[in-house]
Structure formats: structure tokens, C-alpha cells
Coordinates of C-alpha atoms and ligand atoms in Angstrom, one line a residue:
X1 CA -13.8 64.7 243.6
X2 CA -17.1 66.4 242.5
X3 CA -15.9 70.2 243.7
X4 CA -18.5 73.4 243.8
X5 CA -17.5 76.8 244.0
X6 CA -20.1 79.2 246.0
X7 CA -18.7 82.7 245.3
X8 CA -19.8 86.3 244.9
X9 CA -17.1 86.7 242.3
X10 CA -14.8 85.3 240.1
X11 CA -12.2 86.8 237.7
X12 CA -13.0 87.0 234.4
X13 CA -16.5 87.1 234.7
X14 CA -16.4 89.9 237.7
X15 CA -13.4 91.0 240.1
X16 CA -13.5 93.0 243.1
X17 CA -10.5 91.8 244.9
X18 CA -8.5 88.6 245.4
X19 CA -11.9 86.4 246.1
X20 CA -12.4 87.1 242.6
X21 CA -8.8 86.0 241.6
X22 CA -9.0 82.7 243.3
X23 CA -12.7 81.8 242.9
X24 CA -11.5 82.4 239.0
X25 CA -8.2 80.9 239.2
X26 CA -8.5 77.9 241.5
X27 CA -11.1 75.9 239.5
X28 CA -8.5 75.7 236.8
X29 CA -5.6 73.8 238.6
X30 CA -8.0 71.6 240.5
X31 CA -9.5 70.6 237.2
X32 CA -5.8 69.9 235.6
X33 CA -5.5 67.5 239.3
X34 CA -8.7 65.5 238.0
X35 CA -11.6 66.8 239.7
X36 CA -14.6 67.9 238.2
X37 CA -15.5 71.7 239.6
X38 CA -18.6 73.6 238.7
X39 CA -18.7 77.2 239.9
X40 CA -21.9 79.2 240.4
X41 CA -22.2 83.1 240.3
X42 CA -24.7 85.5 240.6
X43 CA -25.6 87.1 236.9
X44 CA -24.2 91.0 237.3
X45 CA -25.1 93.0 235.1
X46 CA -21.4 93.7 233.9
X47 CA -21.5 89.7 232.8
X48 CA -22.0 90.4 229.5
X49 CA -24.3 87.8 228.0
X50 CA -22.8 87.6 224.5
X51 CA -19.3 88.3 225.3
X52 CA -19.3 85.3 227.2
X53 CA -21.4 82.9 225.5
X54 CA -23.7 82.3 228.2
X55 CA -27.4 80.3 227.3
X56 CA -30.0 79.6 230.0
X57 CA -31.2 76.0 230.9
X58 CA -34.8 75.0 230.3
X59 CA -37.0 76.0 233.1
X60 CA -36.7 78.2 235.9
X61 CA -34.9 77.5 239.3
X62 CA -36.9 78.0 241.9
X63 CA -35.2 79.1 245.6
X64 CA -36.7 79.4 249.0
X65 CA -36.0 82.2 250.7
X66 CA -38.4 82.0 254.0
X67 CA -40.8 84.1 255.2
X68 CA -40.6 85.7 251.2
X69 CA -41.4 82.5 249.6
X70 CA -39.8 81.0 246.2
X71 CA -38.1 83.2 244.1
X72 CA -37.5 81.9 240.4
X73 CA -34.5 82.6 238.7
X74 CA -33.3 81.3 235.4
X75 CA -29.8 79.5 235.1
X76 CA -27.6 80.7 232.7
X77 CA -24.5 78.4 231.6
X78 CA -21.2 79.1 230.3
X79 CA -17.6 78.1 230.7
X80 CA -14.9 79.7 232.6
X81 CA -12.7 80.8 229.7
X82 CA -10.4 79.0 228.3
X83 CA -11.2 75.9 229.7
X84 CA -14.6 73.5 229.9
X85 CA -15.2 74.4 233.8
X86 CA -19.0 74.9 234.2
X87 CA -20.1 78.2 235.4
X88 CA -23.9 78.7 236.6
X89 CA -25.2 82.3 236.7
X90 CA -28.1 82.8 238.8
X91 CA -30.2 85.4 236.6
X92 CA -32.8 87.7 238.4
X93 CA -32.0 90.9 237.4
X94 CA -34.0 92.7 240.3
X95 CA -31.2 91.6 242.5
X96 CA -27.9 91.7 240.4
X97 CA -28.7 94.0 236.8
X98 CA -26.7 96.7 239.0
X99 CA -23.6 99.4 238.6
X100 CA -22.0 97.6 241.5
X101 CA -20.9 94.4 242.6
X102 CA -21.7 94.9 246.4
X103 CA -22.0 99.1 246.7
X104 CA -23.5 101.4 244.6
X105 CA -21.6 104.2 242.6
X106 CA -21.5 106.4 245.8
X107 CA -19.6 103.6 247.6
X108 CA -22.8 102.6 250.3
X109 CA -23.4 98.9 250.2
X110 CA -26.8 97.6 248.7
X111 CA -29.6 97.8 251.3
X112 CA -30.6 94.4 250.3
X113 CA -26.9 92.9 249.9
X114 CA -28.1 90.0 252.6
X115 CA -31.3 89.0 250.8
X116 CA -29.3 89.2 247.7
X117 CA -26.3 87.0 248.8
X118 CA -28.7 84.2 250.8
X119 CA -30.4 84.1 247.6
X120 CA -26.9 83.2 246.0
X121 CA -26.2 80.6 248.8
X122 CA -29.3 78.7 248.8
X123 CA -29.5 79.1 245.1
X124 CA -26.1 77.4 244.7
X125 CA -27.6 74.3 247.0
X126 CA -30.2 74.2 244.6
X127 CA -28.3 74.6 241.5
X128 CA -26.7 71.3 242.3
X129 CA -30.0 69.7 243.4
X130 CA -31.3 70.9 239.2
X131 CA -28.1 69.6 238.3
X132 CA -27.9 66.4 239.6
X133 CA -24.6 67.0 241.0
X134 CA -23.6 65.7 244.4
X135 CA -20.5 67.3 245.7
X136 CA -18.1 66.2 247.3
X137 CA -16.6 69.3 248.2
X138 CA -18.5 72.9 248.3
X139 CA -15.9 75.4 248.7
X140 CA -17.8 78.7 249.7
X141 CA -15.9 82.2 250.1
X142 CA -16.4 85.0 253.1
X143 CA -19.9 86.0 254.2
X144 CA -21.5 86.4 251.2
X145 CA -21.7 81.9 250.7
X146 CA -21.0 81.5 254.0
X147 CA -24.6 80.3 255.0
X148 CA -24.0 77.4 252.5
X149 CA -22.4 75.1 255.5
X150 CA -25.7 76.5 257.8
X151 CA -28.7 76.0 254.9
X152 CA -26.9 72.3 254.3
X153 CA -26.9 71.3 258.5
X154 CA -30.3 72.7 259.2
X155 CA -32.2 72.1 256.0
X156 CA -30.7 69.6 252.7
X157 CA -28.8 66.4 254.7
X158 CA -31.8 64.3 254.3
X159 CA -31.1 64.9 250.6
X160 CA -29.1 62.1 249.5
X161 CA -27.4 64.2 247.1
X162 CA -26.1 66.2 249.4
X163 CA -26.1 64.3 252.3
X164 CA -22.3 63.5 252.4
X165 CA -20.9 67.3 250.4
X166 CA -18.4 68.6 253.1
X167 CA -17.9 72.3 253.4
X168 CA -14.7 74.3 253.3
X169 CA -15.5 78.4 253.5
X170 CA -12.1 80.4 252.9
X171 CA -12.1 83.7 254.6
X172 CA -10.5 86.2 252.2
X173 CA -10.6 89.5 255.0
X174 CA -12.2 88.5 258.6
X175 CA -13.2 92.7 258.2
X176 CA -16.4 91.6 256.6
X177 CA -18.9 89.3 258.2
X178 CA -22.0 90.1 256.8
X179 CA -23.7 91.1 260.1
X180 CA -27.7 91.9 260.0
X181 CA -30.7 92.9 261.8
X182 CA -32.2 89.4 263.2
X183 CA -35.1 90.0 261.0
X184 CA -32.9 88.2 258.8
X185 CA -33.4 84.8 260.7
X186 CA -36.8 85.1 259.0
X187 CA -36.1 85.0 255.7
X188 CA -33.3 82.4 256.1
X189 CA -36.1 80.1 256.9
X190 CA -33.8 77.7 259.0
X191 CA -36.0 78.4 262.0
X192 CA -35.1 80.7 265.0
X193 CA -34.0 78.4 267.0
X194 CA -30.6 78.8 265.1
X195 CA -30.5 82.2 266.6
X196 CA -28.1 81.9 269.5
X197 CA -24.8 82.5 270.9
X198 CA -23.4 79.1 269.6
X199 CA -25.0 80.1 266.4
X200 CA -25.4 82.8 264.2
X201 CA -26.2 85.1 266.7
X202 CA -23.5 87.9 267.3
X203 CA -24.5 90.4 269.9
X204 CA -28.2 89.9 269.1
X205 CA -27.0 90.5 265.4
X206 CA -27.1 87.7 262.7
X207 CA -23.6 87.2 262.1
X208 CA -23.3 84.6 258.3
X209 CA -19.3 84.5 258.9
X210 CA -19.7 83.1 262.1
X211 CA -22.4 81.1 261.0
X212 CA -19.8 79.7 258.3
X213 CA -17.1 79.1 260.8
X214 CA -19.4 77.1 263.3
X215 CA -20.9 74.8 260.6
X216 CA -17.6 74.7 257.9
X217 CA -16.3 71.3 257.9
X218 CA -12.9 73.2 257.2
X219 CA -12.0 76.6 257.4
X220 CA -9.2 78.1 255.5
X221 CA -7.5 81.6 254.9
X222 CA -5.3 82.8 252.8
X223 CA -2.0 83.1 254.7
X224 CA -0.4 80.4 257.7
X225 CA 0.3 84.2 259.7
X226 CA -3.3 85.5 258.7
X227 CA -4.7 82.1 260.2
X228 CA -2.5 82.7 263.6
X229 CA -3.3 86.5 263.3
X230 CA -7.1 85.7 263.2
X231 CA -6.9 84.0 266.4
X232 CA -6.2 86.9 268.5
X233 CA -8.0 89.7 269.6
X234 CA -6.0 92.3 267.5
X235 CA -6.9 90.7 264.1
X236 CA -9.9 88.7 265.3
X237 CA -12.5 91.5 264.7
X238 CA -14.1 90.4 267.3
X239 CA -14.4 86.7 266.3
X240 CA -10.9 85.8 267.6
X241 CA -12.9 83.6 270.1
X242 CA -15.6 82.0 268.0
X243 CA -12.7 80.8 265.8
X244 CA -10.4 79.4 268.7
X245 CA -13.1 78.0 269.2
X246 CA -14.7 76.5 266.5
X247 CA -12.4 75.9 263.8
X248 CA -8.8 75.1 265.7
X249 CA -7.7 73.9 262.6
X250 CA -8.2 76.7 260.7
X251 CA -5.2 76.4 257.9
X252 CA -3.6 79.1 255.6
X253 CA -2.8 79.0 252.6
X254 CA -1.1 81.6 250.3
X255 CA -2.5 82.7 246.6
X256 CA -0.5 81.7 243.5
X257 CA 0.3 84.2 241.4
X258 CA -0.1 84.9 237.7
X259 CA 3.6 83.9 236.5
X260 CA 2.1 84.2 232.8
X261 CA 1.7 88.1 233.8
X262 CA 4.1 88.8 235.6
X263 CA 7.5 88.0 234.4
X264 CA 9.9 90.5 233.5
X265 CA 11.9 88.3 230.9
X266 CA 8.6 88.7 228.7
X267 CA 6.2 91.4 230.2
X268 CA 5.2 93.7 227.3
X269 CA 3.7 96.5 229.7
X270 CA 7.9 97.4 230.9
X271 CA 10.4 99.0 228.7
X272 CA 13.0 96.9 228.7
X273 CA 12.7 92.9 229.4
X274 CA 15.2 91.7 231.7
X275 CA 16.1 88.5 233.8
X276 CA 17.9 87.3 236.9
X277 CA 21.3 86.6 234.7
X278 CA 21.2 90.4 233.6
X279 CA 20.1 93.0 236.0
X280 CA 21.3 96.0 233.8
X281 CA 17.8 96.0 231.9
X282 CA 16.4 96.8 235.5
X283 CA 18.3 99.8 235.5
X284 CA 16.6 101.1 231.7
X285 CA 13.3 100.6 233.6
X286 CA 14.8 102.4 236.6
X287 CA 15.7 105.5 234.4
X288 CA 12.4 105.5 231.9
X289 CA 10.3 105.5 235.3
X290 CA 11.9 108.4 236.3
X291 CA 11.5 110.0 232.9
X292 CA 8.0 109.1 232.8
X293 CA 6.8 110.1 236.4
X294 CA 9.0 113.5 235.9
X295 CA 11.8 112.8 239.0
X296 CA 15.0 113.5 237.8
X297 CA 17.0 110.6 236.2
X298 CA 19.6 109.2 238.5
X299 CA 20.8 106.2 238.7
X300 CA 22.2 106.4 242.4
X301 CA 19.0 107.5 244.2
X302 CA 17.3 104.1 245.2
X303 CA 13.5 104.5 244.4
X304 CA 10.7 103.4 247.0
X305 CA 7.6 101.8 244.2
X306 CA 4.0 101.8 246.0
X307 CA 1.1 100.3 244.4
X308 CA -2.0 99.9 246.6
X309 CA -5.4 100.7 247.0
X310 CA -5.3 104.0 249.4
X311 CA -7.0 103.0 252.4
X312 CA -6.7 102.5 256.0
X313 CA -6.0 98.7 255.6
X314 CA -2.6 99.6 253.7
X315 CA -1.2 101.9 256.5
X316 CA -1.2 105.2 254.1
X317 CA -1.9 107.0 257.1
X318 CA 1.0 106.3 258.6
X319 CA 2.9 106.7 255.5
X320 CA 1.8 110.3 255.4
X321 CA 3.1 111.1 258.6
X322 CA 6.3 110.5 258.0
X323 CA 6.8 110.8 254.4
X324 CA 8.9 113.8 254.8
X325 CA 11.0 112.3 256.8
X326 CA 11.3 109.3 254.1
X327 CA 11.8 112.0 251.5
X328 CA 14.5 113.5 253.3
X329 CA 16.6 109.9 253.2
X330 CA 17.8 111.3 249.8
X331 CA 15.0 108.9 248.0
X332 CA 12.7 109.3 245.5
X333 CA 9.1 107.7 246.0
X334 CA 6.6 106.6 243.4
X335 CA 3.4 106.2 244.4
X336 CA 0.2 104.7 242.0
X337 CA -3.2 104.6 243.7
X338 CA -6.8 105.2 244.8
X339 CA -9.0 105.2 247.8
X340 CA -9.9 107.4 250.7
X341 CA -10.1 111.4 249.4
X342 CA -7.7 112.6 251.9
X343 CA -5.0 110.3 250.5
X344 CA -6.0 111.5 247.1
X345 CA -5.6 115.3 247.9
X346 CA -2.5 114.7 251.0
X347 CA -0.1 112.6 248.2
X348 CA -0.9 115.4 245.0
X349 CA -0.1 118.2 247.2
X350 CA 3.3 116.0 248.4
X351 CA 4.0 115.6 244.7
X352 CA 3.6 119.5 244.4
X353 CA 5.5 120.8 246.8
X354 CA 8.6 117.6 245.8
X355 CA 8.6 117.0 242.5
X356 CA 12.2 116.5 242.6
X357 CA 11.3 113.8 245.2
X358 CA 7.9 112.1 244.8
X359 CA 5.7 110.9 242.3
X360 CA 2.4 110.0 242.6
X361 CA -0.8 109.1 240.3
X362 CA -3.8 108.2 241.3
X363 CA -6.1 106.2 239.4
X364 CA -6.3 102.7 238.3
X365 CA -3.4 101.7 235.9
X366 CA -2.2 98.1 235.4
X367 CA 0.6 99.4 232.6
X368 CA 2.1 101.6 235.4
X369 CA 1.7 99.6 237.7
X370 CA 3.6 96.6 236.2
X371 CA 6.4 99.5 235.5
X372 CA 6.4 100.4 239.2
X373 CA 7.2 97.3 240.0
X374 CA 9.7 96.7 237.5
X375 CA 11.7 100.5 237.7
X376 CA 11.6 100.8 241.4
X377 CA 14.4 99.6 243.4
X378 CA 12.3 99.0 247.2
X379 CA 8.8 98.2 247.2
X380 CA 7.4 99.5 250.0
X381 CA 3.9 97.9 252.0
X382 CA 3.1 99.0 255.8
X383 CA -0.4 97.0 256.2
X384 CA -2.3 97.1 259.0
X385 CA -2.9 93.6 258.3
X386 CA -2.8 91.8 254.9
X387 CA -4.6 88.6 254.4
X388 CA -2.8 87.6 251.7
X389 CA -1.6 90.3 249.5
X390 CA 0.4 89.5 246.0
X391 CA 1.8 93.0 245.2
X392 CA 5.1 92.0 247.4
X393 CA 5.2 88.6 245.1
X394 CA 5.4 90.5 242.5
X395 CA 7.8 93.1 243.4
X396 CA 9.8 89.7 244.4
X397 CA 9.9 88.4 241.1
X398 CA 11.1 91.5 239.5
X399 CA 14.2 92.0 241.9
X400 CA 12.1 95.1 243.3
X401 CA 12.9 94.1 247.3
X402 CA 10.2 94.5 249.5
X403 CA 10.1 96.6 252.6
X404 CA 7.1 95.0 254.8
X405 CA 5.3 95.1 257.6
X406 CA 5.5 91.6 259.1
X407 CA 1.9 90.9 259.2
X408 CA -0.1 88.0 257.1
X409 CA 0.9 86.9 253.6
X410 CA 3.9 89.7 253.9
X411 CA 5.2 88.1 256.9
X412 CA 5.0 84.5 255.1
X413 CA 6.6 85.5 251.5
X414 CA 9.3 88.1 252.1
X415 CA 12.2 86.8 254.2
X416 CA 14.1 90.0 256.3
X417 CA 17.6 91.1 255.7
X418 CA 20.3 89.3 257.5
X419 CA 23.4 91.6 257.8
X420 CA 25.6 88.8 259.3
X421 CA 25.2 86.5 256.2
X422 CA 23.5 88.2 253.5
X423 CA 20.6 86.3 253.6
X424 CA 16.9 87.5 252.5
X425 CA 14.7 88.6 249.9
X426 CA 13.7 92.0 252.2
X427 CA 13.6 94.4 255.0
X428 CA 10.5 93.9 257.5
X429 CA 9.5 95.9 260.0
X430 CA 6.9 94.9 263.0
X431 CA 5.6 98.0 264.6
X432 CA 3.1 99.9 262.6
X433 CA 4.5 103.2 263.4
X434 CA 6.1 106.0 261.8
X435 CA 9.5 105.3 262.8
X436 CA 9.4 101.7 262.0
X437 CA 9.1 103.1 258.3
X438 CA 11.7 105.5 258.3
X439 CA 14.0 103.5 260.6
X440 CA 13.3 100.0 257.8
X441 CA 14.0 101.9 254.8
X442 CA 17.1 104.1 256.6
X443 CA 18.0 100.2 257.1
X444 CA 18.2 98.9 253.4
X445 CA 19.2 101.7 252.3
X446 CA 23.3 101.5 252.8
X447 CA 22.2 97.7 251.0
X448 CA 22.0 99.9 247.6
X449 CA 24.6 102.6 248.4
X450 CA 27.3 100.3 249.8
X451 CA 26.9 97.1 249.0
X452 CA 26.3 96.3 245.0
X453 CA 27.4 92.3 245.7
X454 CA 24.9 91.6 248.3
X455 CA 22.4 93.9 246.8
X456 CA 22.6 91.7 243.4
X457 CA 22.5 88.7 245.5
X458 CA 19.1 89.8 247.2
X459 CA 17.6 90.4 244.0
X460 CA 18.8 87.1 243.0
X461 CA 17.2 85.7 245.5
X462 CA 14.1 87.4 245.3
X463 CA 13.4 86.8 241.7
X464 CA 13.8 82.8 242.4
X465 CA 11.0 83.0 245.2
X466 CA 8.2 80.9 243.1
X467 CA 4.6 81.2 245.0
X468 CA 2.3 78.7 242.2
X469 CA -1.3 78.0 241.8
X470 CA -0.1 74.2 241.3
X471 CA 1.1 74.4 245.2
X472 CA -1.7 76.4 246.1
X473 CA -4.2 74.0 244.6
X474 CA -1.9 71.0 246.3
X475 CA -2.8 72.5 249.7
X476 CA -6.8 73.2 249.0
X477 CA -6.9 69.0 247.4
X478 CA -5.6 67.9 250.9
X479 CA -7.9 70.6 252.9
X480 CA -11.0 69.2 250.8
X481 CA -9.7 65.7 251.5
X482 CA -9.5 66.5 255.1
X483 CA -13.0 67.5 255.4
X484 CA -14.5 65.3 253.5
X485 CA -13.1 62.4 256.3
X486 CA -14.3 64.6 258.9
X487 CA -18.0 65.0 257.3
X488 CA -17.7 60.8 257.0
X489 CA -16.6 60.4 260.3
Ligands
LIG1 P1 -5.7 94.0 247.9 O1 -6.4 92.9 247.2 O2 -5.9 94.1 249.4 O3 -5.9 95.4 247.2 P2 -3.3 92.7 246.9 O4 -1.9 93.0 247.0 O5 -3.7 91.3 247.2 O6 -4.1 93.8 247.7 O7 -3.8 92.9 245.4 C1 -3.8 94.2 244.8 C2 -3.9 94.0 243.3 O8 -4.4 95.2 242.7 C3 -2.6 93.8 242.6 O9 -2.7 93.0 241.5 C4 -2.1 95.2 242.3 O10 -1.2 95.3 241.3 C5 -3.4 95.8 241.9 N1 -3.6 97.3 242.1 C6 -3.9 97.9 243.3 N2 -3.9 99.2 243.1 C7 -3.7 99.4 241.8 C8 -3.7 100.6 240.9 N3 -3.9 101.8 241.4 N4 -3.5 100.4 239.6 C9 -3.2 99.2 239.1 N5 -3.2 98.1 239.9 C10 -3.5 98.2 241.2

């Protein structure tokens, strides 16, 4: 299949969260099944030129956008390291030569983010049109390529090249939807009549994820609970209904993870290497993370790992208001982070006042937080909701067992505790409420003070939970193949 990524990010090039991982990481294994994927971007100013070897095409690209006319861009070509994926880059530096990817450096999102993410769909369309390149597939990621399905109803299907390309739009986090003033309608330039309840319009808003969902020939997530979670109102964000709806289908599918990174038999970041077949090694990490992070070094006092961005998604909140409590379970907590200010300044002053009992930096640190996951004992993740989320599938692999809330990708890759039989590879929790914490962890606990047979046996377990991009890419083949019939039919 002739396969074309839409997407405001993919890892190398630029990474803001897990869209970037699989816009970056997909392409790869579909290629390996045979297809031939192309992937375009917007030029950042971060992609450095040079770095990674990109050269423009002859002759500029030129993309409606409405009532502001043609803009021209240049096309830049490269290659998605390591292997000979094309990668377009839209070049126009008035839109993308910025600090940030979507906000600027005080955290407020572009004023212009819509003009500059329509200018990516449409530019994509056309990018294939310049290319010759009729795709079968265009697989286009939350709001920012979600008018692709839209711009290709209302404005390219007499374009033979495109006449047949099916569209499948994964929703990474339903939270963001791209909603605008209805001015936007105008520089869309698919006519107003678009502009309607059954449409784009979201209470007299121009809504681009809706618009995705209506005209997606597939729509996809990135967990199976996610996918049920999105269809009612307490996850919906208000377009539980649209996607009942509209996409009944809508399928989930969980990211693959980075087993080339993260493998503790082999991860250079840890202290000491260890595997399944010899769990002592996971003790030396235990002890030098303790060391490192200033807790006293005891073997006996299990240790709760956190490693999360600090916001309200991740249920820090409720975290805080408990964490005495949690301290007080004769634990010792490690937590690596960044986010909201309060967070920042309510953990240091926890750390201050229990350094015998909690740990915390705050930052960005991909060597500590490999060594989290490797020294800690529990892993502990109270989401409000989590799409996806891979932290837990890491903690998995390195015998670190995860204490969850059962929401999204948690609820579909950790499986909870069964006293009776042993069975599991965690402890999850359902309420997101203070107690639930406390009460979870006061739960696994006895596990590590009681029980070393069935703790080892967890572990075990939990470090032979595989969750591949060769699966993940498996499920995506058959959702392309799916609405490809339905865009024949
Ligand atoms: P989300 O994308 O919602 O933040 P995920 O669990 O899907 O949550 O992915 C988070 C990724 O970011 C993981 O790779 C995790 O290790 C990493 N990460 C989060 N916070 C930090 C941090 N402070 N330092 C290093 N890595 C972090």
C-alpha cells in the first residue's frame, strides 16, 4: 500500500509527546511489512537543516488556504533516519522558524496555531499531488491533520490521484480538538455550508477533531479501554456523542515500545544490568538509587518510582493529598518530574521536611529516569485518564510492578494482583481518590514484606509482558485495510 503520514511531529526530527513517537516509529515497521510510507512535516525551526541532510525540491509548492490565497512554500526532502522512508518538510519559516512546537516559551499556544496546522493539512494533500503519489492510506494524527479527511470530501476526490486514498486519523488525547472562531471556515475555503452541527460546527465553534471523526474513513486510538472510555461522557470531552455516533468502530490500539532502550539485561544508563533469571542485580540498582537520591540504603523498605510529567492529567493532585499518609506506610518514594509550579514547589518542600522518606527532582532526566525505573520496587501511576501511556510498560519490563489506576492503556497492559492464585503483573485501583492510593499500595505492600516467592513470580511475569511495534503495526495494516474497503464500497 502507498501509506502517507500527516503529522505535526515525529521523533527524531521533533517530539512533543507520544504523537511524535509513533508518527516516527510507525513508518518503520510498516515499511519492513512492504508498503511504501512517505511522511510529511512541517519545517521547525529545531529541524536542523544540515544535521539531517535535508535539500529542497525544485520549485515552490504552492497551497490554498481560502479567503488568504496561495501561500508558497518550498519542500525540503530527507529520510527518516536510518532507513530510506521519505520525509517532506513544508518550509515557510513565517509559520514554523519558532522556539516552540505548538506554544511559545511562556507555555500560551501560537495565536495562529490553526492557520499554521491547515496550512500543514492541505499542504500534505498537495505534497502528494507535486509528488505524484496516490495513497492508498493517509494516516493523519489529532486535530492538527485532522481536516485532511474534510479538505479530501469537500475539495480533491475529482482528483484521480486521490480519488480512492482512505483516511484513518488516530486520536493521541481527545483533550485537544483544535476548536476556533468560525472565521476559520473562511480560510478553510471548503465553503460554509460545511459549517453545521453534522459538521465541523461545535457549539457555533469550528471544531477540526470532530471534523476528522465525521469524515475519517477509520478512526483509531491508542488504547481498546481509551476507545470504550471515549465513548462516554466522563472521557468524551464533550464529543462522547459525535463519536458514538460517527465512528462506532472506533478501534484501539496500544503503542510498541522501544525494547532496543529499554532492557535491563543491556541498558547502559542503570548500574548494574540484570535479567529475569537473576533478580539480585535489581537489588544493586535498588541500593545505588537510594545512595544517589540521598534515602537511606535499605534493602527491606519497598520503594514507590514515579516518573511523569506533573500535571493534572497524571493525578499529582491527588497524590499530594495523601502523600503523607503513603509516606507513613514505612515506604520510601522517588519522584522525577516537571509541570504545573505548585507540584514543583508542594514535592521540594515534601522532600525537605522527609528526606528520610522521599525523593524528588524535578527536571527532565532520561538517565534517572531509566534508573527509577530500574531501582524502584512499585511504580506508581494514578491518571486521570491515560490514552496510552508507556512508562507502566517499562516499569513492566524491568520487574518494577506497577500500581495503576485502571483507566486507558494502564487498564489494558498491567494485569491486577490475584491473592487467591498469584496471578498478575500489578496492583490497580479504580477510584481516583485519595484512599484508593493509599489503600492499593497498603495492598501490595505485605506482597514485598511477606511474600518473596510470589513477589519473584510477579516480576517474572511482568518482565515477559512484550508490547511490539511489529504487533502494533499488525493492527494499523488491518485498520488501513479496513478502510480502504469501506472508501471502495
Ligand atoms: P505522556 O506522554 O502522557 O507524558 P507516557 O507514559 O506515554 O506519558 O510517556 C512519557 C514519556 O516521557 C516516557 O518515555 C517517560 O519516561 C518520559 N518522561 C516523562 N517525564 C520525564 C522526566 N521528568 N524525565 C525523563 N523522562 C520523562
Amino acid at each position: 500500500m502507498n501509506i502517507l503520514f500527516a503529522a505535526a511531529e515525529a521523533a527524531p526530527f521533533i517530539k512533543v509527546g507520544g504523537l511524535g513517537d509513533v508518527a516516527g516509529t510507525l513508518p518503520r515497521y510498516l515499511k519492513d511489512r512492504g508498503h511504501d510510507v512517505r511522511i510529511v512535516l512541517p519545517r521547525y525551526g529545531a529541524i536542523d537543516r544540515d544535521r539531517f541532510g535535508l535539500s529542497a525540491m525544485p520549485g515552490p509548492l504552492g497551497v490554498p488556504m481560502g479567503t488568504s490565497g496561495t501561500l508558497w512554500c518550498e519542500i525540503l526532502e530527507g529520510r527518516l533516519p536510518g532507513t530510506d522512508i521519505p520525509v517532506y518538510f513544508l518550509e515557510r519559516r513565517d509559520l514554523f522558524d519558532r522556539p516552540g512546537v505548538y506554544d511559545d516559551p511562556s507555555g500560551k499556544g501560537y495565536g495562529d496555531n490553526a492557520f499554521r496546522f491547515l496550512f500543514l493539512s492541505r499542504g500534505a494533500l498537495e505534497t502528494a499531488r507535486r509528488l505524484s503519489f496516490p495513497p492508498r492510506v493517509i494516516h493523519v494524527h489529532d486535530w492538527h491533520t485532522a481536516a485532511v479527511p474534510l479538505y479530501l470530501d469537500a475539495l480533491y476526490r475529482g482528483d484521480p490521484l486521490l480519488a480512492r486514498s482512505a483516511t484513518v486519523l488516530t486520536i493521541h488525547n481527545l483533550e485537544h480538538q483544535g476548536i476556533f472562531p468560525r472565521e476559520l471556515m473562511d480560510v478553510l475555503g471548503t465553503g460554509r455550508h460545511y459549517f453545521h452541527t453534522g459538521d465541523l460546527e461545535f457549539y457555533n465553534e469550528v471544531n477540526l477533531l470532530k471534523s476528522g471523526i465525521i469524515h475519517g474513513d477509520a478512526v483509531s486510538t491508542v488504547s481498546p479501554t481509551y476507545a470504550r472510555e471515549m465513548t462516554t461522557p466522563a472521557f468524551g470531552c464533550r464529543l462522547d456523542g459525535v463519536i458514538r455516533t460517527y465512528a462506532p468502530d472506533l478501534t484501539g490500539i496500544l503503542n510498541g515500545v522501544d525494547y532496543g532502550e529499554w532492557k535491563p539485561e543491556k541498558d547502559p544508563w542503570i548500574f548494574q544490568p540484570y535479567g529475569s533469571d537473576d533478580l539480585s542485580g535489581k537489588g544493586k540498582n535498588k541500593a545505588d538509587l537510594q545512595t544517589a537520591l540521598g534515602l537511606p540504603v535499605a534493602e527491606g523498605i519497598p520503594v514507590v518510582g514515579m516518573v511523569t510529567r506533573l500535571v493534572h492529567q497524571k493525578g499529582m493532585d491527588v497524590v499530594a493529598s495523601v502523600i503523607h499518609r503513603l509516606l507513613d506506610l514505612g515506604i520510601q518514594m522517588v519522584l522525577l518530574g516537571s509541570g504545573e509550579s505548585w507540584a514543583h514547589d508542594f514535592f521540594s518542600a515534601v522532600a525537605s521536611e522527609r528526606p528520610d522518606r522521599f525523593a524528588c527532582r524535578l527536571g527532565y532526566d532520561p538517565v534517572l529516569a531509566h534508573r527509577i525505573i530500574a531501582g524502584s520496587d512499585l511504580f506508581l501511576m494514578p491518571s486521570r485518564f491515560e490514552p496510552c501511556g508507556l512508562t507502566q510498560m517499562f516499569a513492566l519490563r524491568y520487574g518494577t510492578l506497577p500500581v495503576v489506576r485502571a483507566v486507558g492503556g494502564l487498564n489494558d497492559t498491567v494485569e491486577n494482583f490475584d491473592a487467591a492464585t498469584g496471578a498478575g503483573t500489578g496492583f490497580k485501583f479504580y477510584d481516583l481518590t485519595g484512599d484508593a492510593v493509599v489503600n492499593t499500595l497498603s495492598w501490595a505492600l505485605p506482597v514485598f514484606r511477606e511474600s518473596p516467592e510470589t513477589l519473584t513470580a510477579l516480576r517474572k511475569r511482568a518482565m515477559s509482558r512484550r508490547f511490539s511495534w511489529e504487533d502494533t503495526a499488525g493492527q494499523y495494516e488491518l485498520l488501513y485495510r479496513r478502510a480502504a474497503e469501506k472508501r471502495d464500497a
